[in-house]
Amino acid sequence: MRFAKSEELFEQSKRRIPGGVNSPVRAYQAVHRHPVFIDRAAGAYICDADGNSYVDYVCSWGPCILGHAHPAVVAAVQEACARGLTYGAPTAGELALAELIYECMPSMEVSRLVSSGTEAVMSAVRAARGFTGRDKIIKFRGCYHGHSDGLLVRAGSGALTQSAPDSMGVPADYTKHTLIAEYNHPETVRELFEKNPGEIAAVVVEPVAANMGVVLPEPGFLEFLRGITKDRGALLIFDEVITGFRLGLGGAQELFGVKPDLTTLGKIIGGGMPVGAYGGRKEIMDLVAPVGPVYQAGTLSGNPVATAAGIATIKILRDTPGLYEKLAAYGGRMAGCVRESLGASVCVNQIGSLLCVFFTGERVTDYESATASDVSAYAHYFNYMLEQGIYLAPSQYEAMFVSAAHGEEEFEKTCAAVKGFAQI
Ligand SMILES: *Cc1c(COP(=O)(O)O)cnc(C)c1O
């Protein structure tokens, strides 16, 4: 494979854009090479500036669950564009999307559209604080909730209760209300509630952690969070920006049968356009402006073109029989292929169309075991697969996303490449 155009574009981009990219993980630092620049994508395939074509398992980090440029979604966008790109006024499309979200996820009685997952979680936390009149929140080490100041914390190793920001430019004052617990370790949550009685507004969690690789909740963990938040007068926020419409129409909350107070969505609900949403119980959402005093706004919120893409995507997901079963079957077969080929050197965590190949011999159940992975082994794997025409996330700690456009041919090609990697 030749990468001359990508290399040239990267060199030029670095002069005008920080690191040459508009989101850090795109820079491929973790896999020690320059990024490939993308020119186009269709179905399960993505094509770079040099004309190389790959089976895509990034799917824009989740949104492209139907594959790229699904004809019905593209048609909906084109039709919406022809009626104007933005009005800054309410539309029937926004109502239709809110109704669809409620139909699929009944806990979202009332929801508000925003333009990114970051905004969705930031706003949900604000609503939770407004509702409870409390300031502190609990999040989990290794869970990502966007880059808003108060959520950019995972705490240094060891000091569980310390809340140092992950980023320069975030005053420690902004993160002092963010308490850090360990995913799948209920006792760490209980301890924080004990130490901060009556002060915790909400627990925010990715119900399936998908930003430290993919880590499934242990049986009872989500139920525990539901129970303790309810007992202590705090709210439970499920960040379903990845899992929403990925694990099924009703997201992780339907799959695990645990109903949060508030939910955040993003990625898939925009069908490839920038959309996020937060919502939940009516009595909480009734605090949001203009009904209530919790302020939150957005010039392009509920943008008609983005909303059209979201509606078209969700309708296809809802109306295609067997779609989620097919996605899960592909995910399961892919996990099987990797386990069979790479054996004890990896741990493959998979749920539906979401999976992750950890380069560790141990079971991955939490942040500690996830970060025990051999990231340089992952970098080798990534580079080998790229050369074979398989486009994976350029980091050990990202998920592998399957789309409905992935079929037998793509499976065979990918599995053959994994087997090839096992030979070297
Ligand atoms: C991607 C992601 C976000 C942030 O969404 P953006 O649209 O990138 O701002 C928040 N939460 C989770 C779980 C995510 O995966």
PDB file of N, CA and C in Angstrom, residues 153-197:
ATOM      1  N   VAL A 153     -11.897  14.236  34.038  1.00  0.00           N
ATOM      2  CA  VAL A 153     -11.187  13.797  35.237  1.00  0.00           C
ATOM      3  C   VAL A 153     -11.227  12.282  35.306  1.00  0.00           C
ATOM      4  N   ARG A 154     -10.132  11.653  35.600  1.00  0.00           N
ATOM      5  CA  ARG A 154     -10.224  10.224  35.893  1.00  0.00           C
ATOM      6  C   ARG A 154      -9.422   9.897  37.140  1.00  0.00           C
ATOM      7  N   ALA A 155      -8.789  10.930  37.700  1.00  0.00           N
ATOM      8  CA  ALA A 155      -8.016  10.808  38.938  1.00  0.00           C
ATOM      9  C   ALA A 155      -6.747  10.001  38.745  1.00  0.00           C
ATOM     10  N   GLY A 156      -5.698  10.406  39.462  1.00  0.00           N
ATOM     11  CA  GLY A 156      -4.425   9.688  39.372  1.00  0.00           C
ATOM     12  C   GLY A 156      -4.555   8.319  39.999  1.00  0.00           C
ATOM     13  N   SER A 157      -3.624   7.452  39.640  1.00  0.00           N
ATOM     14  CA  SER A 157      -3.685   6.090  40.179  1.00  0.00           C
ATOM     15  C   SER A 157      -3.592   6.133  41.700  1.00  0.00           C
ATOM     16  N   GLY A 158      -4.196   5.220  42.340  1.00  0.00           N
ATOM     17  CA  GLY A 158      -4.122   5.186  43.800  1.00  0.00           C
ATOM     18  C   GLY A 158      -5.191   6.028  44.449  1.00  0.00           C
ATOM     19  N   ALA A 159      -5.005   7.333  44.469  1.00  0.00           N
ATOM     20  CA  ALA A 159      -5.918   8.223  45.190  1.00  0.00           C
ATOM     21  C   ALA A 159      -7.300   8.267  44.543  1.00  0.00           C
ATOM     22  N   LEU A 160      -8.102   7.339  44.967  1.00  0.00           N
ATOM     23  CA  LEU A 160      -9.441   7.207  44.386  1.00  0.00           C
ATOM     24  C   LEU A 160     -10.282   8.460  44.499  1.00  0.00           C
ATOM     25  N   THR A 161     -10.156   9.120  45.610  1.00  0.00           N
ATOM     26  CA  THR A 161     -11.060  10.230  45.858  1.00  0.00           C
ATOM     27  C   THR A 161     -10.497  11.557  45.381  1.00  0.00           C
ATOM     28  N   GLN A 162      -9.292  11.545  44.855  1.00  0.00           N
ATOM     29  CA  GLN A 162      -8.744  12.805  44.373  1.00  0.00           C
ATOM     30  C   GLN A 162      -9.269  13.103  42.981  1.00  0.00           C
ATOM     31  N   SER A 163      -9.442  14.385  42.683  1.00  0.00           N
ATOM     32  CA  SER A 163     -10.113  14.760  41.451  1.00  0.00           C
ATOM     33  C   SER A 163      -9.301  15.745  40.626  1.00  0.00           C
ATOM     34  N   ALA A 164      -8.074  15.381  40.337  1.00  0.00           N
ATOM     35  CA  ALA A 164      -7.240  16.266  39.535  1.00  0.00           C
ATOM     36  C   ALA A 164      -7.678  16.240  38.078  1.00  0.00           C
ATOM     37  N   PRO A 165      -7.725  17.411  37.425  1.00  0.00           N
ATOM     38  CA  PRO A 165      -8.103  17.421  36.009  1.00  0.00           C
ATOM     39  C   PRO A 165      -7.093  16.664  35.145  1.00  0.00           C
ATOM     40  N   ASP A 166      -7.561  16.068  34.054  1.00  0.00           N
ATOM     41  CA  ASP A 166      -6.685  15.357  33.121  1.00  0.00           C
ATOM     42  C   ASP A 166      -5.967  16.307  32.179  1.00  0.00           C
ATOM     43  N   SER A 167      -6.479  17.509  32.062  1.00  0.00           N
ATOM     44  CA  SER A 167      -5.993  18.412  31.039  1.00  0.00           C
ATOM     45  C   SER A 167      -5.476  19.690  31.661  1.00  0.00           C
ATOM     46  N   MET A 168      -4.409  20.247  31.093  1.00  0.00           N
ATOM     47  CA  MET A 168      -4.039  21.606  31.469  1.00  0.00           C
ATOM     48  C   MET A 168      -5.146  22.524  31.003  1.00  0.00           C
ATOM     49  N   GLY A 169      -5.284  23.648  31.669  1.00  0.00           N
ATOM     50  CA  GLY A 169      -6.320  24.591  31.264  1.00  0.00           C
ATOM     51  C   GLY A 169      -7.640  24.359  31.970  1.00  0.00           C
ATOM     52  N   VAL A 170      -7.714  23.280  32.754  1.00  0.00           N
ATOM     53  CA  VAL A 170      -8.919  23.045  33.559  1.00  0.00           C
ATOM     54  C   VAL A 170      -8.564  23.357  35.011  1.00  0.00           C
ATOM     55  N   PRO A 171      -9.114  24.432  35.572  1.00  0.00           N
ATOM     56  CA  PRO A 171      -8.800  24.763  36.965  1.00  0.00           C
ATOM     57  C   PRO A 171      -9.232  23.625  37.892  1.00  0.00           C
ATOM     58  N   ALA A 172      -8.420  23.317  38.877  1.00  0.00           N
ATOM     59  CA  ALA A 172      -8.762  22.255  39.828  1.00  0.00           C
ATOM     60  C   ALA A 172     -10.101  22.565  40.504  1.00  0.00           C
ATOM     61  N   ASP A 173     -10.401  23.859  40.646  1.00  0.00           N
ATOM     62  CA  ASP A 173     -11.685  24.265  41.224  1.00  0.00           C
ATOM     63  C   ASP A 173     -12.876  23.715  40.445  1.00  0.00           C
ATOM     64  N   TYR A 174     -12.705  23.531  39.139  1.00  0.00           N
ATOM     65  CA  TYR A 174     -13.808  23.067  38.286  1.00  0.00           C
ATOM     66  C   TYR A 174     -14.041  21.573  38.412  1.00  0.00           C
ATOM     67  N   THR A 175     -13.054  20.862  38.920  1.00  0.00           N
ATOM     68  CA  THR A 175     -13.204  19.404  38.977  1.00  0.00           C
ATOM     69  C   THR A 175     -13.305  18.898  40.406  1.00  0.00           C
ATOM     70  N   LYS A 176     -13.289  19.832  41.359  1.00  0.00           N
ATOM     71  CA  LYS A 176     -13.288  19.375  42.754  1.00  0.00           C
ATOM     72  C   LYS A 176     -14.610  18.720  43.137  1.00  0.00           C
ATOM     73  N   HIS A 177     -15.649  18.948  42.353  1.00  0.00           N
ATOM     74  CA  HIS A 177     -16.934  18.311  42.643  1.00  0.00           C
ATOM     75  C   HIS A 177     -17.101  16.984  41.913  1.00  0.00           C
ATOM     76  N   THR A 178     -16.073  16.584  41.158  1.00  0.00           N
ATOM     77  CA  THR A 178     -16.149  15.316  40.414  1.00  0.00           C
ATOM     78  C   THR A 178     -15.405  14.236  41.184  1.00  0.00           C
ATOM     79  N   LEU A 179     -16.142  13.285  41.711  1.00  0.00           N
ATOM     80  CA  LEU A 179     -15.533  12.208  42.490  1.00  0.00           C
ATOM     81  C   LEU A 179     -15.376  10.986  41.589  1.00  0.00           C
ATOM     82  N   ILE A 180     -14.276  10.264  41.805  1.00  0.00           N
ATOM     83  CA  ILE A 180     -13.961   9.153  40.897  1.00  0.00           C
ATOM     84  C   ILE A 180     -14.111   7.810  41.600  1.00  0.00           C
ATOM     85  N   ALA A 181     -14.888   6.941  40.978  1.00  0.00           N
ATOM     86  CA  ALA A 181     -15.037   5.574  41.477  1.00  0.00           C
ATOM     87  C   ALA A 181     -14.493   4.609  40.426  1.00  0.00           C
ATOM     88  N   GLU A 182     -14.442   3.329  40.796  1.00  0.00           N
ATOM     89  CA  GLU A 182     -13.920   2.302  39.887  1.00  0.00           C
ATOM     90  C   GLU A 182     -15.070   1.517  39.270  1.00  0.00           C
ATOM     91  N   TYR A 183     -15.075   1.469  37.947  1.00  0.00           N
ATOM     92  CA  TYR A 183     -16.103   0.720  37.216  1.00  0.00           C
ATOM     93  C   TYR A 183     -16.104  -0.746  37.652  1.00  0.00           C
ATOM     94  N   ASN A 184     -17.282  -1.272  37.896  1.00  0.00           N
ATOM     95  CA  ASN A 184     -17.468  -2.669  38.348  1.00  0.00           C
ATOM     96  C   ASN A 184     -17.010  -2.925  39.775  1.00  0.00           C
ATOM     97  N   HIS A 185     -16.746  -1.854  40.540  1.00  0.00           N
ATOM     98  CA  HIS A 185     -16.387  -2.014  41.948  1.00  0.00           C
ATOM     99  C   HIS A 185     -17.358  -1.225  42.819  1.00  0.00           C
ATOM    100  N   PRO A 186     -18.488  -1.848  43.172  1.00  0.00           N
ATOM    101  CA  PRO A 186     -19.537  -1.151  43.920  1.00  0.00           C
ATOM    102  C   PRO A 186     -19.031  -0.501  45.210  1.00  0.00           C
ATOM    103  N   GLU A 187     -18.076  -1.158  45.868  1.00  0.00           N
ATOM    104  CA  GLU A 187     -17.630  -0.642  47.172  1.00  0.00           C
ATOM    105  C   GLU A 187     -17.030   0.757  47.028  1.00  0.00           C
ATOM    106  N   THR A 188     -16.434   1.064  45.874  1.00  0.00           N
ATOM    107  CA  THR A 188     -15.829   2.393  45.699  1.00  0.00           C
ATOM    108  C   THR A 188     -16.919   3.462  45.594  1.00  0.00           C
ATOM    109  N   VAL A 189     -18.071   3.083  45.077  1.00  0.00           N
ATOM    110  CA  VAL A 189     -19.199   4.016  44.979  1.00  0.00           C
ATOM    111  C   VAL A 189     -19.802   4.216  46.364  1.00  0.00           C
ATOM    112  N   ARG A 190     -19.975   3.104  47.068  1.00  0.00           N
ATOM    113  CA  ARG A 190     -20.569   3.185  48.406  1.00  0.00           C
ATOM    114  C   ARG A 190     -19.728   4.073  49.307  1.00  0.00           C
ATOM    115  N   GLU A 191     -18.402   3.916  49.187  1.00  0.00           N
ATOM    116  CA  GLU A 191     -17.487   4.709  50.016  1.00  0.00           C
ATOM    117  C   GLU A 191     -17.658   6.212  49.749  1.00  0.00           C
ATOM    118  N   LEU A 192     -17.802   6.571  48.477  1.00  0.00           N
ATOM    119  CA  LEU A 192     -17.972   7.996  48.149  1.00  0.00           C
ATOM    120  C   LEU A 192     -19.290   8.535  48.696  1.00  0.00           C
ATOM    121  N   PHE A 193     -20.341   7.725  48.640  1.00  0.00           N
ATOM    122  CA  PHE A 193     -21.617   8.162  49.210  1.00  0.00           C
ATOM    123  C   PHE A 193     -21.492   8.329  50.728  1.00  0.00           C
ATOM    124  N   GLU A 194     -20.752   7.403  51.366  1.00  0.00           N
ATOM    125  CA  GLU A 194     -20.576   7.488  52.831  1.00  0.00           C
ATOM    126  C   GLU A 194     -19.822   8.752  53.210  1.00  0.00           C
ATOM    127  N   LYS A 195     -18.804   9.072  52.421  1.00  0.00           N
ATOM    128  CA  LYS A 195     -17.947  10.217  52.768  1.00  0.00           C
ATOM    129  C   LYS A 195     -18.569  11.554  52.403  1.00  0.00           C
ATOM    130  N   ASN A 196     -19.594  11.535  51.554  1.00  0.00           N
ATOM    131  CA  ASN A 196     -20.196  12.793  51.099  1.00  0.00           C
ATOM    132  C   ASN A 196     -21.711  12.753  51.264  1.00  0.00           C
ATOM    133  N   PRO A 197     -22.169  12.568  52.496  1.00  0.00           N
ATOM    134  CA  PRO A 197     -23.612  12.382  52.693  1.00  0.00           C
ATOM    135  C   PRO A 197     -24.422  13.609  52.260  1.00  0.00           C
TER     136      PRO A 197
END
